[in-house]
Amino acid sequence: MDTCNQWAPCFREGYCDANAMFCLWGLCDPIKSFNSTSCWQPESCSTQAIAFDNPADAIPIKSYSGNPQANSFLSVFEPNNAIVTNGNLAMQMTYDSAQKKGFGATVTASHTFQYGRVTARVKTASIAPGVVSSFIVRNDQTGDEIDFEWVGKAPAQVQTNYYFNNILDYTKMVPYDVGADTSADFHDYTIDWSADTLVWLVDGKVIRTLNRKDTFDPKTNTYAYPTSRSRIAFSIWDAGNSGAQGTQEWAGYPTPWGPNTMYQMLVDSVQISCANDSTNLPPPPPPSPPSPPPSSVSPIAPPPPPQKCIPRPTYY
């Protein structure tokens, strides 16, 4: 049963509205939206290189018109802590006194991605315990995910993991020693994803390979291997003050904060090569419907809850 109306047709995390923050494919819940066409259709993947030399390369999601050719990445939280500056995508985290923890940023691609190769040149923000930087390929609806993560208590290490069907199996995490402080300089991190094999690389060196055939689970008669159309994303968040013991032990805690403390993750460039490239991108979505008549009441949607930190297990 839908919970939205024609003036605010898209449902996300308990609210309805008509802009990209609610209607973007992957964020929008098609079951609870006004009708089957309310959520925007998924965009085609596009082979491209983003150098972050143009402010339009990453914009706040509420400013997004729906044309992925105009904007490669979207900052999904408010207030917006992501900006293109000095040839980088800068994602910052500052202290939120109301929440008593840091408020960071998540930036997601405007194009979808299903099989191919993506390389991000990243300088992490993981200079202190509790600060987490991440580079992921994820489908929020199915829970399929492929990731690189960096935790502040181990700045010279990167962790790789994958998830299938929203089953949070943290035992599949594999750490890798980069050999240098990842917050001190840029390194290239690559996810090479096909229907049969998943490869993680650092500075061009293969550090992990997963074969789909090795993920078969006889109990469920399924391959626990991510296959869903997804989005590429980057984020910085405060795990050290999350309040979840397992998460804090994983990342280090407490996250140190002072009056002027700010943590920053930088992305210098992103190179995307799609297995099924398409230049026939869909047109922007139709303009929002006209305002309802005065007698009608449409839901007024505050922004969705800022950051949903995946809890880590207590044994981690």
PDB file of C-alpha atoms in Angstrom:
ATOM      1  CA  MET A   1       0.000   0.000   0.000  1.00  0.00           C
ATOM      2  CA  ASP A   2       1.413   3.396  -0.957  1.00  0.00           C
ATOM      3  CA  THR A   3       1.909   6.084   1.679  1.00  0.00           C
ATOM      4  CA  CYS A   4       2.645   9.059  -0.593  1.00  0.00           C
ATOM      5  CA  ASN A   5       0.529  11.259  -2.840  1.00  0.00           C
ATOM      6  CA  GLN A   6       0.981  12.648  -6.337  1.00  0.00           C
ATOM      7  CA  TRP A   7       2.643  15.868  -5.138  1.00  0.00           C
ATOM      8  CA  ALA A   8       5.213  14.077  -2.984  1.00  0.00           C
ATOM      9  CA  PRO A   9       5.289  10.689  -4.694  1.00  0.00           C
ATOM     10  CA  CYS A  10       8.633   9.200  -3.618  1.00  0.00           C
ATOM     11  CA  PHE A  11       9.061   7.369  -0.306  1.00  0.00           C
ATOM     12  CA  ARG A  12      12.349   7.176   1.585  1.00  0.00           C
ATOM     13  CA  GLU A  13      12.957   6.270   5.217  1.00  0.00           C
ATOM     14  CA  GLY A  14       9.531   7.291   6.453  1.00  0.00           C
ATOM     15  CA  TYR A  15       9.009  10.468   4.409  1.00  0.00           C
ATOM     16  CA  CYS A  16       7.686  11.501   0.991  1.00  0.00           C
ATOM     17  CA  ASP A  17       8.898  14.177  -1.412  1.00  0.00           C
ATOM     18  CA  ALA A  18       9.491  14.855  -5.114  1.00  0.00           C
ATOM     19  CA  ASN A  19      13.211  15.617  -5.370  1.00  0.00           C
ATOM     20  CA  ALA A  20      16.289  13.478  -6.010  1.00  0.00           C
ATOM     21  CA  MET A  21      16.921  12.933  -2.301  1.00  0.00           C
ATOM     22  CA  PHE A  22      13.780  10.804  -2.303  1.00  0.00           C
ATOM     23  CA  CYS A  23      13.247   9.771  -5.940  1.00  0.00           C
ATOM     24  CA  LEU A  24      16.735   8.629  -6.978  1.00  0.00           C
ATOM     25  CA  TRP A  25      16.841   4.958  -7.904  1.00  0.00           C
ATOM     26  CA  GLY A  26      18.281   2.985  -5.008  1.00  0.00           C
ATOM     27  CA  LEU A  27      17.149   5.495  -2.390  1.00  0.00           C
ATOM     28  CA  CYS A  28      13.465   5.504  -3.297  1.00  0.00           C
ATOM     29  CA  ASP A  29      11.272   2.664  -1.991  1.00  0.00           C
ATOM     30  CA  PRO A  30       9.052   1.616  -4.933  1.00  0.00           C
ATOM     31  CA  ILE A  31       6.675  -0.372  -2.742  1.00  0.00           C
ATOM     32  CA  LYS A  32       5.685   2.549  -0.502  1.00  0.00           C
ATOM     33  CA  SER A  33       5.821   5.283  -3.140  1.00  0.00           C
ATOM     34  CA  PHE A  34       2.720   6.713  -4.785  1.00  0.00           C
ATOM     35  CA  ASN A  35       2.771   4.348  -7.748  1.00  0.00           C
ATOM     36  CA  SER A  36       5.037   2.053  -9.736  1.00  0.00           C
ATOM     37  CA  THR A  37       6.519   4.910 -11.775  1.00  0.00           C
ATOM     38  CA  SER A  38       7.183   7.350  -8.921  1.00  0.00           C
ATOM     39  CA  CYS A  39      10.797   6.324  -8.305  1.00  0.00           C
ATOM     40  CA  TRP A  40      13.195   7.429 -11.029  1.00  0.00           C
ATOM     41  CA  GLN A  41      14.462   4.728 -13.336  1.00  0.00           C
ATOM     42  CA  PRO A  42      18.054   3.506 -12.885  1.00  0.00           C
ATOM     43  CA  GLU A  43      20.598   5.361 -14.984  1.00  0.00           C
ATOM     44  CA  SER A  44      22.860   3.557 -17.424  1.00  0.00           C
ATOM     45  CA  CYS A  45      26.468   2.994 -16.498  1.00  0.00           C
ATOM     46  CA  SER A  46      28.918   5.259 -18.318  1.00  0.00           C
ATOM     47  CA  THR A  47      32.642   4.769 -18.779  1.00  0.00           C
ATOM     48  CA  GLN A  48      34.226   8.017 -17.631  1.00  0.00           C
ATOM     49  CA  ALA A  49      37.087   9.699 -15.789  1.00  0.00           C
ATOM     50  CA  ILE A  50      36.228  12.283 -13.130  1.00  0.00           C
ATOM     51  CA  ALA A  51      39.070  14.622 -12.161  1.00  0.00           C
ATOM     52  CA  PHE A  52      37.079  16.831  -9.782  1.00  0.00           C
ATOM     53  CA  ASP A  53      38.240  19.967 -11.545  1.00  0.00           C
ATOM     54  CA  ASN A  54      34.699  21.257 -11.988  1.00  0.00           C
ATOM     55  CA  PRO A  55      32.325  22.130  -9.105  1.00  0.00           C
ATOM     56  CA  ALA A  56      29.555  20.368 -11.048  1.00  0.00           C
ATOM     57  CA  ASP A  57      31.366  17.034 -10.627  1.00  0.00           C
ATOM     58  CA  ALA A  58      29.789  16.675  -7.163  1.00  0.00           C
ATOM     59  CA  ILE A  59      26.750  18.632  -5.980  1.00  0.00           C
ATOM     60  CA  PRO A  60      24.180  18.420  -3.155  1.00  0.00           C
ATOM     61  CA  ILE A  61      21.539  15.893  -4.091  1.00  0.00           C
ATOM     62  CA  LYS A  62      18.695  18.389  -3.620  1.00  0.00           C
ATOM     63  CA  SER A  63      20.221  20.447  -6.461  1.00  0.00           C
ATOM     64  CA  TYR A  64      20.311  17.482  -8.832  1.00  0.00           C
ATOM     65  CA  SER A  65      18.026  17.746 -11.863  1.00  0.00           C
ATOM     66  CA  GLY A  66      18.212  14.060 -12.728  1.00  0.00           C
ATOM     67  CA  ASN A  67      20.700  14.334 -15.585  1.00  0.00           C
ATOM     68  CA  PRO A  68      23.742  12.131 -14.800  1.00  0.00           C
ATOM     69  CA  GLN A  69      25.656  13.634 -17.718  1.00  0.00           C
ATOM     70  CA  ALA A  70      25.753  16.976 -15.887  1.00  0.00           C
ATOM     71  CA  ASN A  71      26.792  15.751 -12.427  1.00  0.00           C
ATOM     72  CA  SER A  72      28.833  12.627 -11.710  1.00  0.00           C
ATOM     73  CA  PHE A  73      28.437  12.522  -7.911  1.00  0.00           C
ATOM     74  CA  LEU A  74      25.808  13.607  -5.396  1.00  0.00           C
ATOM     75  CA  SER A  75      26.230  14.506  -1.731  1.00  0.00           C
ATOM     76  CA  VAL A  76      23.295  12.868   0.028  1.00  0.00           C
ATOM     77  CA  PHE A  77      23.270  14.426   3.523  1.00  0.00           C
ATOM     78  CA  GLU A  78      22.254  17.786   4.918  1.00  0.00           C
ATOM     79  CA  PRO A  79      24.060  19.836   5.966  1.00  0.00           C
ATOM     80  CA  ASN A  80      26.351  19.162   3.031  1.00  0.00           C
ATOM     81  CA  ASN A  81      29.938  18.422   4.068  1.00  0.00           C
ATOM     82  CA  ALA A  82      31.291  17.614   0.598  1.00  0.00           C
ATOM     83  CA  ILE A  83      32.767  20.069  -1.893  1.00  0.00           C
ATOM     84  CA  VAL A  84      34.933  20.072  -5.001  1.00  0.00           C
ATOM     85  CA  THR A  85      38.021  22.139  -4.234  1.00  0.00           C
ATOM     86  CA  ASN A  86      41.653  22.316  -5.414  1.00  0.00           C
ATOM     87  CA  GLY A  87      41.118  19.458  -7.862  1.00  0.00           C
ATOM     88  CA  ASN A  88      39.731  17.084  -5.235  1.00  0.00           C
ATOM     89  CA  LEU A  89      36.447  15.917  -3.830  1.00  0.00           C
ATOM     90  CA  ALA A  90      36.805  16.954  -0.178  1.00  0.00           C
ATOM     91  CA  MET A  91      34.552  15.194   2.330  1.00  0.00           C
ATOM     92  CA  GLN A  92      34.666  16.620   5.832  1.00  0.00           C
ATOM     93  CA  MET A  93      33.515  15.568   9.282  1.00  0.00           C
ATOM     94  CA  THR A  94      32.899  18.016  12.110  1.00  0.00           C
ATOM     95  CA  TYR A  95      31.526  17.598  15.610  1.00  0.00           C
ATOM     96  CA  ASP A  96      27.763  17.595  16.126  1.00  0.00           C
ATOM     97  CA  SER A  97      27.198  18.656  19.711  1.00  0.00           C
ATOM     98  CA  ALA A  98      23.551  17.577  19.624  1.00  0.00           C
ATOM     99  CA  GLN A  99      24.462  14.026  18.599  1.00  0.00           C
ATOM    100  CA  LYS A 100      27.705  14.018  20.611  1.00  0.00           C
ATOM    101  CA  LYS A 101      29.623  12.587  17.688  1.00  0.00           C
ATOM    102  CA  GLY A 102      30.991  13.586  14.307  1.00  0.00           C
ATOM    103  CA  PHE A 103      28.750  14.379  11.353  1.00  0.00           C
ATOM    104  CA  GLY A 104      30.426  13.412   8.100  1.00  0.00           C
ATOM    105  CA  ALA A 105      29.440  12.976   4.489  1.00  0.00           C
ATOM    106  CA  THR A 106      28.387  10.405   1.924  1.00  0.00           C
ATOM    107  CA  VAL A 107      28.754  11.031  -1.792  1.00  0.00           C
ATOM    108  CA  THR A 108      27.167   8.627  -4.279  1.00  0.00           C
ATOM    109  CA  ALA A 109      27.485   8.310  -8.044  1.00  0.00           C
ATOM    110  CA  SER A 110      24.675   9.550 -10.249  1.00  0.00           C
ATOM    111  CA  HIS A 111      25.207   6.584 -12.590  1.00  0.00           C
ATOM    112  CA  THR A 112      24.614   2.984 -11.632  1.00  0.00           C
ATOM    113  CA  PHE A 113      27.316   0.326 -11.925  1.00  0.00           C
ATOM    114  CA  GLN A 114      26.972  -3.411 -12.502  1.00  0.00           C
ATOM    115  CA  TYR A 115      30.199  -5.168 -13.436  1.00  0.00           C
ATOM    116  CA  GLY A 116      33.279  -3.356 -14.614  1.00  0.00           C
ATOM    117  CA  ARG A 117      36.277  -1.675 -13.061  1.00  0.00           C
ATOM    118  CA  VAL A 118      36.446   1.419 -10.867  1.00  0.00           C
ATOM    119  CA  THR A 119      39.608   3.041  -9.533  1.00  0.00           C
ATOM    120  CA  ALA A 120      39.573   5.835  -6.964  1.00  0.00           C
ATOM    121  CA  ARG A 121      42.647   7.816  -5.974  1.00  0.00           C
ATOM    122  CA  VAL A 122      42.085   8.459  -2.276  1.00  0.00           C
ATOM    123  CA  LYS A 123      43.764  10.127   0.691  1.00  0.00           C
ATOM    124  CA  THR A 124      41.915   8.856   3.737  1.00  0.00           C
ATOM    125  CA  ALA A 125      40.782  10.776   6.796  1.00  0.00           C
ATOM    126  CA  SER A 126      41.784   7.986   9.139  1.00  0.00           C
ATOM    127  CA  ILE A 127      44.348   9.934  11.165  1.00  0.00           C
ATOM    128  CA  ALA A 128      42.753   9.287  14.550  1.00  0.00           C
ATOM    129  CA  PRO A 129      40.936   6.429  16.306  1.00  0.00           C
ATOM    130  CA  GLY A 130      37.282   6.139  15.363  1.00  0.00           C
ATOM    131  CA  VAL A 131      37.444   7.961  12.023  1.00  0.00           C
ATOM    132  CA  VAL A 132      36.270   5.720   9.167  1.00  0.00           C
ATOM    133  CA  SER A 133      36.758   6.408   5.478  1.00  0.00           C
ATOM    134  CA  SER A 134      35.133   4.168   2.874  1.00  0.00           C
ATOM    135  CA  PHE A 135      34.917   3.503  -0.862  1.00  0.00           C
ATOM    136  CA  ILE A 136      32.062   1.151  -1.696  1.00  0.00           C
ATOM    137  CA  VAL A 137      29.877  -0.276  -4.432  1.00  0.00           C
ATOM    138  CA  ARG A 138      26.458  -0.882  -2.907  1.00  0.00           C
ATOM    139  CA  ASN A 139      22.772  -1.498  -3.574  1.00  0.00           C
ATOM    140  CA  ASP A 140      20.810  -0.208  -0.571  1.00  0.00           C
ATOM    141  CA  GLN A 141      17.709  -2.190  -1.509  1.00  0.00           C
ATOM    142  CA  THR A 142      19.300  -5.653  -1.828  1.00  0.00           C
ATOM    143  CA  GLY A 143      22.181  -5.116   0.585  1.00  0.00           C
ATOM    144  CA  ASP A 144      24.818  -6.281  -1.905  1.00  0.00           C
ATOM    145  CA  GLU A 145      28.092  -4.451  -1.260  1.00  0.00           C
ATOM    146  CA  ILE A 146      31.786  -4.459  -2.184  1.00  0.00           C
ATOM    147  CA  ASP A 147      34.075  -2.221  -0.157  1.00  0.00           C
ATOM    148  CA  PHE A 148      37.359  -0.725   0.874  1.00  0.00           C
ATOM    149  CA  GLU A 149      37.393   0.711   4.407  1.00  0.00           C
ATOM    150  CA  TRP A 150      40.041   2.482   6.449  1.00  0.00           C
ATOM    151  CA  VAL A 151      39.837   2.796  10.233  1.00  0.00           C
ATOM    152  CA  GLY A 152      41.650   5.400  12.286  1.00  0.00           C
ATOM    153  CA  LYS A 153      43.313   2.994  14.663  1.00  0.00           C
ATOM    154  CA  ALA A 154      45.238   1.407  11.749  1.00  0.00           C
ATOM    155  CA  PRO A 155      46.055   4.210   9.252  1.00  0.00           C
ATOM    156  CA  ALA A 156      48.517   2.089   7.240  1.00  0.00           C
ATOM    157  CA  GLN A 157      45.924  -0.620   6.613  1.00  0.00           C
ATOM    158  CA  VAL A 158      42.973  -0.988   4.245  1.00  0.00           C
ATOM    159  CA  GLN A 159      40.218  -3.532   4.808  1.00  0.00           C
ATOM    160  CA  THR A 160      38.269  -5.291   2.047  1.00  0.00           C
ATOM    161  CA  ASN A 161      34.915  -6.986   2.386  1.00  0.00           C
ATOM    162  CA  TYR A 162      31.745  -7.904   0.516  1.00  0.00           C
ATOM    163  CA  TYR A 163      28.152  -8.553   1.484  1.00  0.00           C
ATOM    164  CA  PHE A 164      25.321 -10.431  -0.176  1.00  0.00           C
ATOM    165  CA  ASN A 165      21.592  -9.935   0.351  1.00  0.00           C
ATOM    166  CA  ASN A 166      22.149  -7.700   3.409  1.00  0.00           C
ATOM    167  CA  ILE A 167      23.774 -10.510   5.397  1.00  0.00           C
ATOM    168  CA  LEU A 168      26.379  -8.695   7.479  1.00  0.00           C
ATOM    169  CA  ASP A 169      29.088 -11.326   7.695  1.00  0.00           C
ATOM    170  CA  TYR A 170      32.081  -9.426   9.053  1.00  0.00           C
ATOM    171  CA  THR A 171      34.230 -12.553   9.200  1.00  0.00           C
ATOM    172  CA  LYS A 172      34.926 -12.151   5.474  1.00  0.00           C
ATOM    173  CA  MET A 173      36.888  -8.950   6.021  1.00  0.00           C
ATOM    174  CA  VAL A 174      40.514  -9.190   4.879  1.00  0.00           C
ATOM    175  CA  PRO A 175      43.048  -6.502   5.939  1.00  0.00           C
ATOM    176  CA  TYR A 176      45.993  -5.404   3.802  1.00  0.00           C
ATOM    177  CA  ASP A 177      49.067  -3.425   4.852  1.00  0.00           C
ATOM    178  CA  VAL A 178      49.453  -0.584   2.356  1.00  0.00           C
ATOM    179  CA  GLY A 179      52.964   0.071   3.648  1.00  0.00           C
ATOM    180  CA  ALA A 180      52.348   3.757   4.268  1.00  0.00           C
ATOM    181  CA  ASP A 181      50.037   6.055   6.182  1.00  0.00           C
ATOM    182  CA  THR A 182      46.929   6.203   3.961  1.00  0.00           C
ATOM    183  CA  SER A 183      46.022   9.620   5.383  1.00  0.00           C
ATOM    184  CA  ALA A 184      49.390  11.113   4.394  1.00  0.00           C
ATOM    185  CA  ASP A 185      49.244  10.585   0.635  1.00  0.00           C
ATOM    186  CA  PHE A 186      47.059   9.396  -2.237  1.00  0.00           C
ATOM    187  CA  HIS A 187      46.873   5.760  -3.317  1.00  0.00           C
ATOM    188  CA  ASP A 188      44.905   4.040  -6.087  1.00  0.00           C
ATOM    189  CA  TYR A 189      42.223   1.610  -4.943  1.00  0.00           C
ATOM    190  CA  THR A 190      40.501  -0.545  -7.557  1.00  0.00           C
ATOM    191  CA  ILE A 191      37.445  -2.795  -7.571  1.00  0.00           C
ATOM    192  CA  ASP A 192      37.332  -5.082 -10.626  1.00  0.00           C
ATOM    193  CA  TRP A 193      33.943  -6.817 -10.632  1.00  0.00           C
ATOM    194  CA  SER A 194      32.555  -9.386 -13.054  1.00  0.00           C
ATOM    195  CA  ALA A 195      29.773 -11.939 -12.861  1.00  0.00           C
ATOM    196  CA  ASP A 196      32.298 -14.615 -11.890  1.00  0.00           C
ATOM    197  CA  THR A 197      35.200 -12.870 -10.159  1.00  0.00           C
ATOM    198  CA  LEU A 198      35.787  -9.963  -7.805  1.00  0.00           C
ATOM    199  CA  VAL A 199      39.288  -8.472  -7.486  1.00  0.00           C
ATOM    200  CA  TRP A 200      40.588  -5.759  -5.161  1.00  0.00           C
ATOM    201  CA  LEU A 201      43.799  -3.886  -6.103  1.00  0.00           C
ATOM    202  CA  VAL A 202      45.949  -1.266  -4.359  1.00  0.00           C
ATOM    203  CA  ASP A 203      48.276   0.840  -6.498  1.00  0.00           C
ATOM    204  CA  GLY A 204      47.783  -1.643  -9.322  1.00  0.00           C
ATOM    205  CA  LYS A 205      48.675  -4.688  -7.221  1.00  0.00           C
ATOM    206  CA  VAL A 206      46.094  -7.453  -6.712  1.00  0.00           C
ATOM    207  CA  ILE A 207      45.555  -7.874  -2.969  1.00  0.00           C
ATOM    208  CA  ARG A 208      42.494 -10.133  -2.977  1.00  0.00           C
ATOM    209  CA  THR A 209      40.484 -12.271  -5.403  1.00  0.00           C
ATOM    210  CA  LEU A 210      37.051 -13.775  -4.823  1.00  0.00           C
ATOM    211  CA  ASN A 211      35.537 -16.321  -7.206  1.00  0.00           C
ATOM    212  CA  ARG A 212      31.766 -16.640  -7.323  1.00  0.00           C
ATOM    213  CA  LYS A 213      32.027 -20.434  -7.431  1.00  0.00           C
ATOM    214  CA  ASP A 214      33.654 -20.363  -3.990  1.00  0.00           C
ATOM    215  CA  THR A 215      30.707 -18.555  -2.382  1.00  0.00           C
ATOM    216  CA  PHE A 216      28.129 -21.330  -2.830  1.00  0.00           C
ATOM    217  CA  ASP A 217      26.064 -21.967   0.302  1.00  0.00           C
ATOM    218  CA  PRO A 218      24.497 -25.466   0.223  1.00  0.00           C
ATOM    219  CA  LYS A 219      22.142 -24.554   3.074  1.00  0.00           C
ATOM    220  CA  THR A 220      20.385 -21.938   0.971  1.00  0.00           C
ATOM    221  CA  ASN A 221      21.375 -23.278  -2.452  1.00  0.00           C
ATOM    222  CA  THR A 222      22.649 -19.835  -3.432  1.00  0.00           C
ATOM    223  CA  TYR A 223      25.900 -18.144  -4.293  1.00  0.00           C
ATOM    224  CA  ALA A 224      26.571 -15.487  -1.645  1.00  0.00           C
ATOM    225  CA  TYR A 225      28.128 -13.194  -4.245  1.00  0.00           C
ATOM    226  CA  PRO A 226      27.136  -9.575  -4.933  1.00  0.00           C
ATOM    227  CA  THR A 227      25.429  -9.222  -8.318  1.00  0.00           C
ATOM    228  CA  SER A 228      22.973  -6.324  -7.951  1.00  0.00           C
ATOM    229  CA  ARG A 229      23.112  -3.119  -9.957  1.00  0.00           C
ATOM    230  CA  SER A 230      24.672  -0.661  -7.517  1.00  0.00           C
ATOM    231  CA  ARG A 231      26.136   2.792  -6.991  1.00  0.00           C
ATOM    232  CA  ILE A 232      29.721   3.797  -6.315  1.00  0.00           C
ATOM    233  CA  ALA A 233      30.010   5.838  -3.125  1.00  0.00           C
ATOM    234  CA  PHE A 234      32.462   7.417  -0.678  1.00  0.00           C
ATOM    235  CA  SER A 235      31.896   8.300   2.950  1.00  0.00           C
ATOM    236  CA  ILE A 236      33.486   9.535   6.162  1.00  0.00           C
ATOM    237  CA  TRP A 237      31.856   8.831   9.524  1.00  0.00           C
ATOM    238  CA  ASP A 238      32.461   8.669  13.267  1.00  0.00           C
ATOM    239  CA  ALA A 239      32.564   5.064  14.461  1.00  0.00           C
ATOM    240  CA  GLY A 240      34.483   5.799  17.640  1.00  0.00           C
ATOM    241  CA  ASN A 241      31.575   7.662  19.225  1.00  0.00           C
ATOM    242  CA  SER A 242      28.821   5.558  17.645  1.00  0.00           C
ATOM    243  CA  GLY A 243      27.721   4.023  20.933  1.00  0.00           C
ATOM    244  CA  ALA A 244      27.935   0.497  19.475  1.00  0.00           C
ATOM    245  CA  GLN A 245      30.671  -1.386  21.298  1.00  0.00           C
ATOM    246  CA  GLY A 246      31.598  -3.669  18.410  1.00  0.00           C
ATOM    247  CA  THR A 247      31.817  -0.742  15.994  1.00  0.00           C
ATOM    248  CA  GLN A 248      33.971   1.238  18.410  1.00  0.00           C
ATOM    249  CA  GLU A 249      36.361  -1.653  19.011  1.00  0.00           C
ATOM    250  CA  TRP A 250      36.672  -2.180  15.263  1.00  0.00           C
ATOM    251  CA  ALA A 251      37.535   1.447  14.454  1.00  0.00           C
ATOM    252  CA  GLY A 252      39.147   2.572  17.708  1.00  0.00           C
ATOM    253  CA  TYR A 253      37.614   4.841  20.321  1.00  0.00           C
ATOM    254  CA  PRO A 254      36.822   7.395  21.441  1.00  0.00           C
ATOM    255  CA  THR A 255      37.166   9.642  18.421  1.00  0.00           C
ATOM    256  CA  PRO A 256      39.097  12.706  19.612  1.00  0.00           C
ATOM    257  CA  TRP A 257      37.291  16.013  19.231  1.00  0.00           C
ATOM    258  CA  GLY A 258      38.346  19.556  20.091  1.00  0.00           C
ATOM    259  CA  PRO A 259      36.748  22.962  19.476  1.00  0.00           C
ATOM    260  CA  ASN A 260      38.198  23.212  15.948  1.00  0.00           C
ATOM    261  CA  THR A 261      38.699  19.559  15.019  1.00  0.00           C
ATOM    262  CA  MET A 262      37.859  18.618  11.451  1.00  0.00           C
ATOM    263  CA  TYR A 263      38.654  15.372   9.613  1.00  0.00           C
ATOM    264  CA  GLN A 264      38.863  15.312   5.827  1.00  0.00           C
ATOM    265  CA  MET A 265      38.873  12.560   3.208  1.00  0.00           C
ATOM    266  CA  LEU A 266      40.067  13.517  -0.288  1.00  0.00           C
ATOM    267  CA  VAL A 267      39.276  11.830  -3.604  1.00  0.00           C
ATOM    268  CA  ASP A 268      41.581  13.050  -6.358  1.00  0.00           C
ATOM    269  CA  SER A 269      40.004  11.149  -9.245  1.00  0.00           C
ATOM    270  CA  VAL A 270      37.656   8.310 -10.153  1.00  0.00           C
ATOM    271  CA  GLN A 271      37.984   6.198 -13.290  1.00  0.00           C
ATOM    272  CA  ILE A 272      35.019   4.020 -14.245  1.00  0.00           C
ATOM    273  CA  SER A 273      35.020   1.358 -16.945  1.00  0.00           C
ATOM    274  CA  CYS A 274      31.648  -0.319 -17.347  1.00  0.00           C
ATOM    275  CA  ALA A 275      31.312  -3.896 -18.553  1.00  0.00           C
ATOM    276  CA  ASN A 276      28.098  -2.902 -20.303  1.00  0.00           C
ATOM    277  CA  ASP A 277      28.716   0.712 -21.213  1.00  0.00           C
ATOM    278  CA  SER A 278      25.836   2.746 -22.570  1.00  0.00           C
ATOM    279  CA  THR A 279      25.907   6.267 -23.913  1.00  0.00           C
ATOM    280  CA  ASN A 280      22.130   6.225 -24.337  1.00  0.00           C
ATOM    281  CA  LEU A 281      21.464   7.724 -20.939  1.00  0.00           C
ATOM    282  CA  PRO A 282      17.841   8.299 -19.974  1.00  0.00           C
ATOM    283  CA  PRO A 283      16.540  11.842 -20.133  1.00  0.00           C
ATOM    284  CA  PRO A 284      16.122  13.781 -16.912  1.00  0.00           C
ATOM    285  CA  PRO A 285      12.941  12.907 -15.002  1.00  0.00           C
ATOM    286  CA  PRO A 286       9.865  14.988 -15.723  1.00  0.00           C
ATOM    287  CA  PRO A 287       9.477  18.197 -13.722  1.00  0.00           C
ATOM    288  CA  SER A 288       7.802  17.963 -10.365  1.00  0.00           C
ATOM    289  CA  PRO A 289       3.999  18.056 -10.487  1.00  0.00           C
ATOM    290  CA  PRO A 290       2.266  21.342  -9.769  1.00  0.00           C
ATOM    291  CA  SER A 291       1.656  22.371  -6.198  1.00  0.00           C
ATOM    292  CA  PRO A 292      -1.488  20.890  -4.667  1.00  0.00           C
ATOM    293  CA  PRO A 293      -4.555  23.034  -4.262  1.00  0.00           C
ATOM    294  CA  PRO A 294      -4.847  24.845  -0.913  1.00  0.00           C
ATOM    295  CA  SER A 295      -7.345  22.319   0.398  1.00  0.00           C
ATOM    296  CA  SER A 296      -4.938  19.434  -0.091  1.00  0.00           C
ATOM    297  CA  VAL A 297      -2.308  18.401   2.395  1.00  0.00           C
ATOM    298  CA  SER A 298       0.881  16.803   1.183  1.00  0.00           C
ATOM    299  CA  PRO A 299       3.608  15.469   3.416  1.00  0.00           C
ATOM    300  CA  ILE A 300       6.369  17.923   4.187  1.00  0.00           C
ATOM    301  CA  ALA A 301       9.523  15.917   4.360  1.00  0.00           C
ATOM    302  CA  PRO A 302      12.465  16.817   6.522  1.00  0.00           C
ATOM    303  CA  PRO A 303      15.739  15.365   5.303  1.00  0.00           C
ATOM    304  CA  PRO A 304      16.151  11.665   6.018  1.00  0.00           C
ATOM    305  CA  PRO A 305      18.116  10.718   9.134  1.00  0.00           C
ATOM    306  CA  PRO A 306      21.684  11.844   8.497  1.00  0.00           C
ATOM    307  CA  GLN A 307      23.885   8.778   8.697  1.00  0.00           C
ATOM    308  CA  LYS A 308      23.063   5.131   9.134  1.00  0.00           C
ATOM    309  CA  CYS A 309      26.180   3.480  10.515  1.00  0.00           C
ATOM    310  CA  ILE A 310      26.167  -0.281  10.064  1.00  0.00           C
ATOM    311  CA  PRO A 311      26.731  -1.793  13.522  1.00  0.00           C
ATOM    312  CA  ARG A 312      29.782  -3.947  13.863  1.00  0.00           C
ATOM    313  CA  PRO A 313      29.661  -7.206  15.808  1.00  0.00           C
ATOM    314  CA  THR A 314      30.690  -7.246  19.428  1.00  0.00           C
ATOM    315  CA  TYR A 315      33.374  -9.826  18.701  1.00  0.00           C
ATOM    316  CA  TYR A 316      35.123  -7.650  16.130  1.00  0.00           C
TER     317      TYR A 316
END
